[in-house]
XYZ file of C-alpha atoms in Angstrom:
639
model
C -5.023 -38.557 -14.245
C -8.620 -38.613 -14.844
C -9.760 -36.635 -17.907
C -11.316 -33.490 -16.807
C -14.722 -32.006 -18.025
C -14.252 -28.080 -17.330
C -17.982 -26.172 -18.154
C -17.529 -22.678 -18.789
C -20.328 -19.654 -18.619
C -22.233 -18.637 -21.653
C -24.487 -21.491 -22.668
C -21.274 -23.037 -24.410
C -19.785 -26.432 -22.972
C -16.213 -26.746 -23.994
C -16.060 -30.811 -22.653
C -15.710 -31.505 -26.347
C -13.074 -29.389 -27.223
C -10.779 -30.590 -24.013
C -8.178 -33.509 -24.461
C -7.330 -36.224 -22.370
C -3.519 -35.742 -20.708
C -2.045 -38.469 -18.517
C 0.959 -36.668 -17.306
C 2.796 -39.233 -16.802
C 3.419 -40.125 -20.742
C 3.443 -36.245 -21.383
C 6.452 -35.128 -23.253
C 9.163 -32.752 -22.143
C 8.663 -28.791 -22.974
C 12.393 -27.646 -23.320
C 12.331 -23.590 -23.727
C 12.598 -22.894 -27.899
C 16.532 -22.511 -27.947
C 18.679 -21.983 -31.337
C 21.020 -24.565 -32.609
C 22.736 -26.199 -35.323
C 19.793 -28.240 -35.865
C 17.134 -25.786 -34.598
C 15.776 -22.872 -35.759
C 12.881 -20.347 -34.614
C 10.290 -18.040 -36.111
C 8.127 -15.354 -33.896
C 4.731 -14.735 -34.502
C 5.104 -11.934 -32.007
C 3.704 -8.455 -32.959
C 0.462 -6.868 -34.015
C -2.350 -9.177 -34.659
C -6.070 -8.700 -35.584
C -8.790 -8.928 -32.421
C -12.206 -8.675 -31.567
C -14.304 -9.895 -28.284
C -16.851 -11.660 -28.544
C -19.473 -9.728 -27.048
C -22.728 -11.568 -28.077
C -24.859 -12.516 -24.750
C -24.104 -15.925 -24.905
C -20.494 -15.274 -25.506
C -20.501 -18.444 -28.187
C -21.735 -16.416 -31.571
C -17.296 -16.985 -32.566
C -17.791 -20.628 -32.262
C -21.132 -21.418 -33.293
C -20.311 -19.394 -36.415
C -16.776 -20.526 -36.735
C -15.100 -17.499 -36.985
C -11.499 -19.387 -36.868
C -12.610 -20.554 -40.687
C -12.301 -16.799 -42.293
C -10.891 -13.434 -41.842
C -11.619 -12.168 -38.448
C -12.069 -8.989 -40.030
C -15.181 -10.548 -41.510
C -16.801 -11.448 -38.576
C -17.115 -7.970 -37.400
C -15.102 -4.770 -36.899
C -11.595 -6.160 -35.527
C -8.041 -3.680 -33.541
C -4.619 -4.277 -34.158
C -3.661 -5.634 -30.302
C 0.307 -6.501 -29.426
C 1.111 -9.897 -28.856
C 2.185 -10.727 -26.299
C 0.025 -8.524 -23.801
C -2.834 -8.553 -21.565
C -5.721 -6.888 -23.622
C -7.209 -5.413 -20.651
C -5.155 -2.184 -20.842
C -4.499 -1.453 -24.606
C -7.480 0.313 -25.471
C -9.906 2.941 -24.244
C -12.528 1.106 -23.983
C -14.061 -0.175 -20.952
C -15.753 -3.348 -22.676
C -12.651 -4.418 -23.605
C -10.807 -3.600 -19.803
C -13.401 -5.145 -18.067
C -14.727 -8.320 -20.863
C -15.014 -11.783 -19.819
C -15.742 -14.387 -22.451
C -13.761 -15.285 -25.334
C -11.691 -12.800 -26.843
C -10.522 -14.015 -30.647
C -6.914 -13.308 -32.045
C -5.869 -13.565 -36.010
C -2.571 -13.051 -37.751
C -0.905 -14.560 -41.315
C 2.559 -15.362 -41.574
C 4.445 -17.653 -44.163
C 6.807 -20.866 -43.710
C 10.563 -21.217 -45.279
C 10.103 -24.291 -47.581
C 13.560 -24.983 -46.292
C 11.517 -26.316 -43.096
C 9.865 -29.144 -45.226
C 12.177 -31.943 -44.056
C 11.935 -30.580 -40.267
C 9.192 -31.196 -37.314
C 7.675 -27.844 -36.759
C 6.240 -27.148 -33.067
C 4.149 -24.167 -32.762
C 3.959 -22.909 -28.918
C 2.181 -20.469 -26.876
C 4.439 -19.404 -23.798
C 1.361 -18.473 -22.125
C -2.770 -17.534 -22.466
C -4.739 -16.775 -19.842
C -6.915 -18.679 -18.851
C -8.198 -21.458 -21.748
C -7.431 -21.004 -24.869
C -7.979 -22.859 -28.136
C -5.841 -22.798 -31.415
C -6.213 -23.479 -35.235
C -4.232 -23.186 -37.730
C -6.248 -22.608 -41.156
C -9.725 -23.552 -40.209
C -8.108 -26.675 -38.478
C -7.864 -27.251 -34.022
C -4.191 -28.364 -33.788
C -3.901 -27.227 -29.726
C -6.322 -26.528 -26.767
C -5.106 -25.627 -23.170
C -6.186 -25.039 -20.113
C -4.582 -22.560 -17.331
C -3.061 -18.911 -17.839
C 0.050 -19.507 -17.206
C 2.550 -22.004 -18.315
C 3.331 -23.084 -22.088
C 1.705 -25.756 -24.371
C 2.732 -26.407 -27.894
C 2.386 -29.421 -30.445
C 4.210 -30.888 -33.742
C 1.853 -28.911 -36.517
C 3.504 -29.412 -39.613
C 1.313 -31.383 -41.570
C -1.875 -28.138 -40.548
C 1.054 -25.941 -42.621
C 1.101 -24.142 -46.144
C 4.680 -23.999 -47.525
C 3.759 -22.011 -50.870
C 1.328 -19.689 -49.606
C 0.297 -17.360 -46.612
C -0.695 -19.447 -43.513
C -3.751 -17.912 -40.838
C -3.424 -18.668 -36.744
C -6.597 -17.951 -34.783
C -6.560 -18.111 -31.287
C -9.283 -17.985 -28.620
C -8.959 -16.703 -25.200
C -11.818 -17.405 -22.095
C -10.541 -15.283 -19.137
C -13.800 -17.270 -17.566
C -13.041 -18.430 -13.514
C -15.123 -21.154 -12.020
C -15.085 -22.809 -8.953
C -12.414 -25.744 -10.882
C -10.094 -23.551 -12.370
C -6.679 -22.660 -10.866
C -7.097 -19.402 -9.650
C -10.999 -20.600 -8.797
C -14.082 -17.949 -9.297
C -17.527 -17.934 -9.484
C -19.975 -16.240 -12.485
C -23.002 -14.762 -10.731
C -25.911 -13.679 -12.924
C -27.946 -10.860 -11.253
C -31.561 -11.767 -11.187
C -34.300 -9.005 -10.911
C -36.557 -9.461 -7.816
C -39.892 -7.771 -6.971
C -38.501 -5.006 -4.914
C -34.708 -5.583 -5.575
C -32.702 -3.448 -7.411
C -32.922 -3.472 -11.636
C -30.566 -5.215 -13.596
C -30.240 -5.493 -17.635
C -31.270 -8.665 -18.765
C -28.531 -11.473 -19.235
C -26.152 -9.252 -16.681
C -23.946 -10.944 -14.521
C -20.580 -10.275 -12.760
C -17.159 -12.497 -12.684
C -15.923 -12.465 -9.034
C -12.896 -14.580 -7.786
C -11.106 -14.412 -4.723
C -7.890 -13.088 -4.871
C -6.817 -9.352 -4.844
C -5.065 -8.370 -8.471
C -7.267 -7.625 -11.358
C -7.706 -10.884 -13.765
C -5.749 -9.589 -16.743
C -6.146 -11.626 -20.107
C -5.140 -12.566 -23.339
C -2.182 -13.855 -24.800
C 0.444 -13.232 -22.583
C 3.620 -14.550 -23.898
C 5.304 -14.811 -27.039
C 4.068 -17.009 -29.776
C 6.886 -18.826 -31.480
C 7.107 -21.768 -34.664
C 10.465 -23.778 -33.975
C 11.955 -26.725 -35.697
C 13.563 -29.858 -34.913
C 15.314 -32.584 -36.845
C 12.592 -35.746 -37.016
C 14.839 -37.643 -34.256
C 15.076 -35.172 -31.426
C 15.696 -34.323 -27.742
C 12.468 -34.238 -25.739
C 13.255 -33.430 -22.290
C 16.521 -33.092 -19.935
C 16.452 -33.788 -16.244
C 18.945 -32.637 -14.323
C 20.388 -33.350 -10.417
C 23.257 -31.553 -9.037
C 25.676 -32.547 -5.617
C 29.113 -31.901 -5.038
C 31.441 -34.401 -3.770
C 34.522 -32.200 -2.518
C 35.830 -29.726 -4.893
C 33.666 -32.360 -7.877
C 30.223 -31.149 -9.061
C 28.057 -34.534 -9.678
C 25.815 -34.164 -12.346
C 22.945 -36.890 -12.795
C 21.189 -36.141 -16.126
C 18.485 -38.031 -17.768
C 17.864 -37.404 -21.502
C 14.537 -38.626 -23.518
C 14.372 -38.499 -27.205
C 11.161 -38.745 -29.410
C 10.317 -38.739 -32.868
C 11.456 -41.144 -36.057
C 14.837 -41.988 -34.576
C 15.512 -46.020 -34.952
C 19.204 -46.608 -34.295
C 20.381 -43.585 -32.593
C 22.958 -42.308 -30.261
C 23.447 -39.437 -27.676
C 26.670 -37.448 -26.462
C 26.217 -35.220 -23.564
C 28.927 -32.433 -22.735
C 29.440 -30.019 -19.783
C 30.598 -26.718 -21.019
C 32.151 -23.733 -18.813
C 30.785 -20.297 -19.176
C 33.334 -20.239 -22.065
C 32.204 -23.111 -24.312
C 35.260 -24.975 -23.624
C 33.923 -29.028 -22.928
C 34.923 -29.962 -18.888
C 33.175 -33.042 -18.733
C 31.298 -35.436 -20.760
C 28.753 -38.491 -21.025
C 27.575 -40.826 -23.556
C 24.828 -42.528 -22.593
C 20.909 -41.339 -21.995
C 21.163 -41.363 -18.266
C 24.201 -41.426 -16.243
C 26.359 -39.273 -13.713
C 29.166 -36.519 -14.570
C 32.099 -35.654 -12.575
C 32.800 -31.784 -12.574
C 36.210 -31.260 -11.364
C 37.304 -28.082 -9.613
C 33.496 -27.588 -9.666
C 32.107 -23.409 -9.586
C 29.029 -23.588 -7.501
C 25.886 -21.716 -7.920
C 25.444 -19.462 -5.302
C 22.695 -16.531 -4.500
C 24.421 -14.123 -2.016
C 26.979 -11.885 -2.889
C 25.321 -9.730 -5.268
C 28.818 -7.796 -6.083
C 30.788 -10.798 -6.253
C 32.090 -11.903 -9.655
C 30.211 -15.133 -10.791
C 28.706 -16.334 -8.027
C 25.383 -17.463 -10.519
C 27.646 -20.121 -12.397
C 25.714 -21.421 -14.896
C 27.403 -23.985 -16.994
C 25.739 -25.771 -20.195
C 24.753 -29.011 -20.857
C 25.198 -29.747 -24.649
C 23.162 -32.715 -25.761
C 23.471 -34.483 -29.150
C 21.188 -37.079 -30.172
C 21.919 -38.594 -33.457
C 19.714 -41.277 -35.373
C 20.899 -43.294 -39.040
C 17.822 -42.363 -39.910
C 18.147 -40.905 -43.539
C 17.048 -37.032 -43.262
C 18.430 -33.919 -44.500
C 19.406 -33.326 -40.380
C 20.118 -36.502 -38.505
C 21.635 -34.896 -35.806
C 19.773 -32.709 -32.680
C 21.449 -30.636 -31.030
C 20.017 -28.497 -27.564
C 21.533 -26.708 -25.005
C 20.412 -26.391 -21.426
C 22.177 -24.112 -18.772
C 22.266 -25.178 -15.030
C 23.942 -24.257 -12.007
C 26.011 -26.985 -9.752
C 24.221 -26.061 -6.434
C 22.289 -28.102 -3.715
C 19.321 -27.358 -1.237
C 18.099 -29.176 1.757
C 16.504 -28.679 4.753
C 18.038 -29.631 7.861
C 17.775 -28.822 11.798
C 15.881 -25.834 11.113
C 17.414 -24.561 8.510
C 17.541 -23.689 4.379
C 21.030 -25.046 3.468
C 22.407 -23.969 -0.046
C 25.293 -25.885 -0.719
C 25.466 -26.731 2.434
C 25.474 -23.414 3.826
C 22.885 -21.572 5.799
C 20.465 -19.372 3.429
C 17.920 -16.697 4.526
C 15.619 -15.915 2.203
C 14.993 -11.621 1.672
C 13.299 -9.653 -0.967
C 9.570 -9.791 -2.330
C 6.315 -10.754 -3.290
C 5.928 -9.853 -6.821
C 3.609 -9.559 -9.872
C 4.473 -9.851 -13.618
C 2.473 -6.475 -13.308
C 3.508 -3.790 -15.906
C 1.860 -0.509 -16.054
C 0.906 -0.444 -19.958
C 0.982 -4.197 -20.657
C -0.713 -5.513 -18.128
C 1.196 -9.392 -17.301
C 2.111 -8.900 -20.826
C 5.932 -10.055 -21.972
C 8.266 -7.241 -20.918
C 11.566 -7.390 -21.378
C 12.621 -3.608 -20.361
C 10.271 -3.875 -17.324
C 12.277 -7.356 -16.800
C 15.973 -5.534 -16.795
C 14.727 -2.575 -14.530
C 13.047 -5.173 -12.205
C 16.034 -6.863 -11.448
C 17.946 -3.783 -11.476
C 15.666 -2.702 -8.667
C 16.139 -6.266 -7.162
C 19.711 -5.911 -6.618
C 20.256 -2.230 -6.101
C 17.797 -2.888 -2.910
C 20.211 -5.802 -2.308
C 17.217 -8.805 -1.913
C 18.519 -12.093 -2.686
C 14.760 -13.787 -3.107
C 11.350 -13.462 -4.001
C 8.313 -15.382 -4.819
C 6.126 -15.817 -7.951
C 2.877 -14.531 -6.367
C 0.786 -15.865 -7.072
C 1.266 -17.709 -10.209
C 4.585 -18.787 -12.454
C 5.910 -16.039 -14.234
C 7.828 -15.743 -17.479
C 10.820 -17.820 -18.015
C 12.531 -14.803 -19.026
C 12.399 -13.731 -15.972
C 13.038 -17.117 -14.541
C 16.493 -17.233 -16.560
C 17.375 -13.589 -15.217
C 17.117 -15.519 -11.548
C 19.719 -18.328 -12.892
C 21.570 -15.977 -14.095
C 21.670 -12.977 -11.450
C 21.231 -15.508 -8.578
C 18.288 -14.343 -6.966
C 16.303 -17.506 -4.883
C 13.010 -18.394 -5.875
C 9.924 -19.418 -4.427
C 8.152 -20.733 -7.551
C 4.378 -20.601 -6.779
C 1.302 -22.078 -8.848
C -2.000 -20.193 -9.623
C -3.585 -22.026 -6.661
C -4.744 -18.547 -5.311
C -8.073 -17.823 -3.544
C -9.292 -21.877 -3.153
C -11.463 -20.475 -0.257
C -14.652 -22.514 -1.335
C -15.691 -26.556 -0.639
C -16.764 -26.237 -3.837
C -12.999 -25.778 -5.451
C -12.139 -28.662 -3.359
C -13.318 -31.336 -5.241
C -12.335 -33.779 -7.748
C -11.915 -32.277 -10.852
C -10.541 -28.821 -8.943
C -7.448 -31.575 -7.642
C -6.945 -33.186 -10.855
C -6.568 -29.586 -12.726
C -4.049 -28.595 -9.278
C -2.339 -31.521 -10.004
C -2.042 -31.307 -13.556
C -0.365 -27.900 -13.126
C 2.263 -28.403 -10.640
C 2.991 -31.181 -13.226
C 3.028 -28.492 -15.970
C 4.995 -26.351 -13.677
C 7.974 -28.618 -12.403
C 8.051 -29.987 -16.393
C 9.124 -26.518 -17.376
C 11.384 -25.093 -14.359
C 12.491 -28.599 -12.777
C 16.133 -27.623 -13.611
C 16.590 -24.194 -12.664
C 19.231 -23.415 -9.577
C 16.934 -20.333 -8.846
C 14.315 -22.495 -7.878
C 14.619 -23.736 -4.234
C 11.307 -24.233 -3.496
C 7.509 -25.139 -4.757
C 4.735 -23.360 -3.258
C 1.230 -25.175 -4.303
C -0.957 -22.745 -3.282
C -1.394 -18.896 -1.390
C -3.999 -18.441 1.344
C -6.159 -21.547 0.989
C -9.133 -22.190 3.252
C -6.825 -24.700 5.387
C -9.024 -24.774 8.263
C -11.809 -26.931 6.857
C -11.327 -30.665 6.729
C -11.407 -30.686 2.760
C -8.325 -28.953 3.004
C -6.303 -31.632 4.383
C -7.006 -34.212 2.365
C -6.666 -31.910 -0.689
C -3.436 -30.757 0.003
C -2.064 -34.166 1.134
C -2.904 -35.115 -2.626
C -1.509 -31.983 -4.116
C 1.650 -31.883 -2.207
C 2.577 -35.641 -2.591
C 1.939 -35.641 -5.690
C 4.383 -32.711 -6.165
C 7.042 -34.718 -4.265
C 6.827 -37.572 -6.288
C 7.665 -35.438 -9.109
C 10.489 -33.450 -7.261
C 11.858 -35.015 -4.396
C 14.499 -32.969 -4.313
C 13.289 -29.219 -3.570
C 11.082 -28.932 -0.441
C 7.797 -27.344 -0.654
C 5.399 -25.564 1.214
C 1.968 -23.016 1.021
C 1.374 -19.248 2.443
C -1.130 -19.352 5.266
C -3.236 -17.002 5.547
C -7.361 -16.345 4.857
C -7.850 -16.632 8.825
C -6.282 -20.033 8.972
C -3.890 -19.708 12.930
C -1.660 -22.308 14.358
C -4.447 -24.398 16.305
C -6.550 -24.199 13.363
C -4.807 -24.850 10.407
C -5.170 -28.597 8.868
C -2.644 -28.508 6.578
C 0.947 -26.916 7.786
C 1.899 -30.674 8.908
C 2.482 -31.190 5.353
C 4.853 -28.873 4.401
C 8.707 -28.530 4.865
C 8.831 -25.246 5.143
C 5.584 -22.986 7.228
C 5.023 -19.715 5.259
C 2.524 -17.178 6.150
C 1.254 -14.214 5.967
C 0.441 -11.553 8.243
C -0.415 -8.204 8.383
C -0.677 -7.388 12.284
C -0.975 -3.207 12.238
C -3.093 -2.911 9.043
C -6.011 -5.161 8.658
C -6.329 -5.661 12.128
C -5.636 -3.094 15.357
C -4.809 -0.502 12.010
C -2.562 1.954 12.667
C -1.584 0.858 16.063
C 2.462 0.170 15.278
C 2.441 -0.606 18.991
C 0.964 -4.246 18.840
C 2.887 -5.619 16.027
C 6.032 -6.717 17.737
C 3.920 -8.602 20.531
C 1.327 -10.473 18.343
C 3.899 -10.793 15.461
C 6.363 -12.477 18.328
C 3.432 -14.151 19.966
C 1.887 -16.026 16.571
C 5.082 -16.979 15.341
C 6.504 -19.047 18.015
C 3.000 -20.857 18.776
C 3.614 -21.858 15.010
C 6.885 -22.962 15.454
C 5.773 -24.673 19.076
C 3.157 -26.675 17.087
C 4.804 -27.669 13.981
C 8.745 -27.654 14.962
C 9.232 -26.909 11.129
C 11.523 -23.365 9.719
C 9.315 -20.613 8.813
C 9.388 -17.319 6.165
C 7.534 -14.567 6.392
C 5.725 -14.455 2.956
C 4.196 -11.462 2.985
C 3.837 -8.674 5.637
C 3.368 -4.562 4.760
C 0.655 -1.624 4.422
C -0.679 0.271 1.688
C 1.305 3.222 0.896
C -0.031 6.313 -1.315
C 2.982 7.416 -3.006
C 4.120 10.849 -2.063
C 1.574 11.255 0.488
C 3.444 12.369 3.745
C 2.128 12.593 7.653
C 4.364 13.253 10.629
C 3.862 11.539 12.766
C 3.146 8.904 10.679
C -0.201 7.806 9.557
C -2.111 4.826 7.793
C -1.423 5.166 4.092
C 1.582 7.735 4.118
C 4.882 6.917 3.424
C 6.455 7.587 6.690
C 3.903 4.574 7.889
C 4.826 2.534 5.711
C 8.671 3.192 6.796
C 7.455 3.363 10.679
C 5.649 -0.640 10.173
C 7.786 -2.431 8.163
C 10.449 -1.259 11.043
C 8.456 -2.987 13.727
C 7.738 -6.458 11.923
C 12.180 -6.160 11.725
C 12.554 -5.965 14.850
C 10.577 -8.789 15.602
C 12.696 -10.428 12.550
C 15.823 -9.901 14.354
C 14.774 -12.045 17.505
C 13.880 -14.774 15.509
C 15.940 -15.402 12.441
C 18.532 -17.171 14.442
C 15.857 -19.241 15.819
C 13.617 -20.936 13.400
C 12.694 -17.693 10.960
C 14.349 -18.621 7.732
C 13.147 -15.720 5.418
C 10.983 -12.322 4.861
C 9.383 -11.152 2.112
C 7.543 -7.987 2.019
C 4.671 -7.885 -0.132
C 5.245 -6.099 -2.370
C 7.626 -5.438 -4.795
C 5.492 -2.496 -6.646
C 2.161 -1.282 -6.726
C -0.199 -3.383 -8.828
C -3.508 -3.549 -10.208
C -7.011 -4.847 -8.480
C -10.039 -5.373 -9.611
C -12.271 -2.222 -8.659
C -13.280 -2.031 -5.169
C -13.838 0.732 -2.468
C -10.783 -1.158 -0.521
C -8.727 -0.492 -2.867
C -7.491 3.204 -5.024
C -6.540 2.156 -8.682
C -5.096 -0.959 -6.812
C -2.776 -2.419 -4.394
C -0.235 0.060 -2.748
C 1.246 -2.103 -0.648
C 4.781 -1.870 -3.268
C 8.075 -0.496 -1.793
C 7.977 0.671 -5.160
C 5.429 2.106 -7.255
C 3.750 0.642 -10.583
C 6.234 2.570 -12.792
C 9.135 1.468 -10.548
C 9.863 4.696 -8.687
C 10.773 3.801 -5.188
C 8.701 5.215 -2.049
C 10.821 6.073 1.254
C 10.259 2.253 2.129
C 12.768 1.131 -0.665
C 15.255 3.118 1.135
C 14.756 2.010 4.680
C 14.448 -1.449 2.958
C 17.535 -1.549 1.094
C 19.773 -0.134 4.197
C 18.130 -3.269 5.916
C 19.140 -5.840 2.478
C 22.475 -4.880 2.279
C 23.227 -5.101 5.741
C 22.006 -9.029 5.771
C 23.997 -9.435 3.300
C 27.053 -8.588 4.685
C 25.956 -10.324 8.085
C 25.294 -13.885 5.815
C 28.429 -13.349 3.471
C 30.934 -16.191 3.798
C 28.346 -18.348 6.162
């Protein structure tokens, strides 16, 4: 993959400061995990900031503030890590900033980690970030929302206090992933005024562009000889699970040796391996399954322990990780999702890692309550909309077994301008980044490379032919698909012929003929089977629903009351009804809860559209919604 040259607003290239990455010599990026041999160290908590708010946006690196104190550069706030800074403060600079926004903390190193590798990692940072640790680079990223990390020992102070800085650029052009455009307001003769230098971020996508650093920030060590990445294919053969695993090590490891064991839910050893690659038979296999939410263990999850050991001479010679996994298999066949062999339909949400006080910050009480809410409403799916989300929240899906639709940040590529080559190299680069990190999860059943691209244009096709066979070569194993949408229809759309699955989304009663409930079940109907006519391929509803003031009530029903809200998604069931036992695989009502736009007269203090609202109260919707759940639930138990 070509090297990428990425030119960002404020008179200040970054070209220099971007690396090189062929993914296909990349190394693994195995979730920080406590072992024998491993150990961890959070840099979470309160660190120093400041924005950069100099008109160029560059004064931080032209005067190197990453070399001192932050607190030297200028006045500096104590802001939580992780969060998104957007909504700590009081300040409407700081809400509504776009440049680079400059982090600081100290923190001090166990000498007992001398004789270890030490990998510092950022979980997430939205959207490029760049990292040093005192005075010196040792990491640079690009994209908000997956992790990067790197071996940094030899950057580190063992007998004194150590200083991280990091640098944020919430900056969208038209080659990032989400794209946007920076438009500088010029003054005209009889135009209005604007101050000099002004200019406004837009982008194309409806939730407000939260920033900062998002996810935790951890240190972790790992003996010199160590396990670098896990692959991991499940079948069952009978009452046998068949695991295929493929184990890489790195580092200084000469002679070595690995020993790979399947553990139950107990830690007691049920099968084992002793090679780097190889299969392993799981008798009287437990099976990963996502429907009955009240039934005892139906999210197996066993553990694969691997062991890599080297003759190496080191105080540790032996690495030890730990990787849970469900036994569990998904295909698509006549028309169907089959887990396990069995017919799946998909029901729950769109989402957002959208919290009411820390922005897409790392939440792990809103995380519990989510799924809480997830499984008292009785869904059994949703999708990352429109970006990947946590793998915290990713584990509680392994472990709760809710289906996922795992989606990249390809939101709002509208423009022939984010069509090009360097806009498919980054696209490609990140459903790399993306299947590295969640390739093995049972939760995941399908990629989604993009939501509500301009697919009608002939740029599209060839784009997304790229994109999406490039994402096969990686995983052949999941299918993978895109929501239409953006005014793309069934005799228009270039791209649908390259998915396995058609997702779209439509909103038939609320942008268009609004309010008129009576239309939905005929166009709905009507759309739906011209798709299915012209690409014979299953279909989910990805999003469908109406913005919903909560505690605003109209009888009879009216546009933005509750009791609307109830009254439409009723209709777009019915039309469910006729056709999940025909081609309509899933439906996912958009949205989970009420989250936060940019400001617009379209929108009041955001999107309403949640069954829920931002602080997870549920409107009347939740209710009719959940009667609905439960009931397919019971209808699809024991298929």
């Amino acid at each position: 993959m070509a090297c990428k040259q990425t030119f960002y607003v404020f008179l200040i290239s970054l070209s220099g400061l971007l690396q090189c990455h062929d993914a296909s010599s990349a190394p693994g990026m195995l979730y920080p995990r406590d072992s024998e041999s491993r150990e961890i160290k959070s840099l979470d908590g309160m660190w120093k900031f400041r924005i950069d708010a100099s008109r160029s946006r560059a004064e931080g690196l032209t005067q190197k503030w990453y070399t001192k104190p932050l607190e030297e550069t200028g006045p500096v706030i104590p802001m939580p890590v992780p969060s998104s800074y957007n909504d700590i403060t009081q300040e409407k600079s700081i809400r509504d900033f776009v440049g680079w926004a400059w982090y600081q903390r100290e923190f001090y190193v166990s000498s007992s980690w001398k004789h270890n590798r030490i990998v510092l990692r950022l979980d997430s940072a939205h959207y490029f970030a760049v990292v040093w640790l005192n005075g010196k680079e040792v990491l640079t990223h690009e994209g908000g929302h997956l992790p990067f990390e790197g071996a940094v020992k030899s950057f580190l102070n063992f007998d004194k206090a150590n200083v991280i800085t990091v640098a944020v650029n919430n900056t969208l052009t038209p080659t990032t992933l989400p794209p946007g455009d920076i438009i500088y307001k010029q003054n005209t003769t009889h135009g209005l005024p604007y101050p000099a230098g002004y200019f406004v971020q837009y982008y194309q996508f409806d939730f407000f562009n939260f920033a900062g650093i998002h996810r935790s920030v951890r240190l972790y060590t790992t003996p010199v000889c160590y396990v670098d990445d896990i692959d991991i294919t499940t079948n069952i053969q009978g009452s046998t699970g068949l695991v295929k695993y493929s184990v890489s090590s790195l580092g200084v490891c000469q002679t070595n040796s690995v020993m790979v064991a399947i553990l139950d839910k107990w830690g007691n050893v049920v099968a084992q391996g002793a090679d780097y690659q190889g299969t392993i038979q799981v008798p009287n296999a437990k099976l990963w399954w996502p429907y009955d939410m009240s039934k005892e263990d139906h999210a197996y999850l066993y553990t694969m322990k691997v062991s890599v050991k080297t003759n190496v001479t080191t105080e540790g010679n032996i690495d030890i990780y730990r990787l849970p996994f469900g036994i569990r298999t998904v295909r698509v066949e006549q028309g169907q999702v089959l887990v396990n062999g069995k017919p799946f339909y998909c029901h729950g949400f769109g989402k957002h890692e959208d919290a009411d006080i820390r922005g897409k910050g790392l939440d792990f009480p809103l995380i519990a309550k989510d799924f809480n809410l997830i499984k008292w409403v009785g869904a059994n799916c949703f999708r990352t909309s429109h970006y990947p989300y946590a793998e915290e929240i990713m584990d509680q899906a392994d472990q709760q077994g809710v289906m996922v639709i795992d989606e990249s940040p390809g939101v709002g590529i509208t423009k022939v301008a984010s069509y090009g080559p360097v806009s498919l190299a980054h696209h490609k680069e990140v459903m790399f980044e993306l299947i590295r990190r969640d390739k093995n999860r049972p939760s995941v059943f399908m990629w989604s490379v993009a939501n509500e691209p301009n697919s009608i244009i002939p740029q599209a096709h060839s784009y997304f032919r790229e994109v999406i066979n490039y994402t096969r070569s990686l995983d052949p194993r999941r299918p993978i698909t895109y929501a239409v949408g953006g005014g793309a229809d069934y005799y228009s759309d270039v791209c649908a012929i390259l998915v396995d699955i058609i997702c779209i989304n439509h909103y038939f009663g609320w942008y268009s003929d609004t309010g008129h409930l009576e239309v939905i079940q005929l166009q709905l109907e009507n759309d739906l089977v011209n798709w299915y006519k012209t690409f014979k391929k299953p279909m989910i509803i990805t999003e469908y629903g109406a913005d919903t003031i909560a505690g605003l009530h109209m009888e009879p029903s009216f546009v933005f009351s509750e009791e609307y809200q109830v009254d439409f998604i009723k209709e777009y069931h019915r039309s469910f009804d006729k056709l999940r036992k025909q081609f309509l695989v899933g439906e996912l009502i958009w949205n989970f809860a009420d989250f936060l736009t940019v400001q617009g007269v379209k929108r009041v203090a955001g999107n309403k559209k949640g069954i829920f609202t931002r602080q997870r109260q549920p409107k009347m919707a939740a209710h009719s919604l959940r009667e609905r759940y439960l009931s397919l639930n019971n209808e699809t138990k024991g298929y």
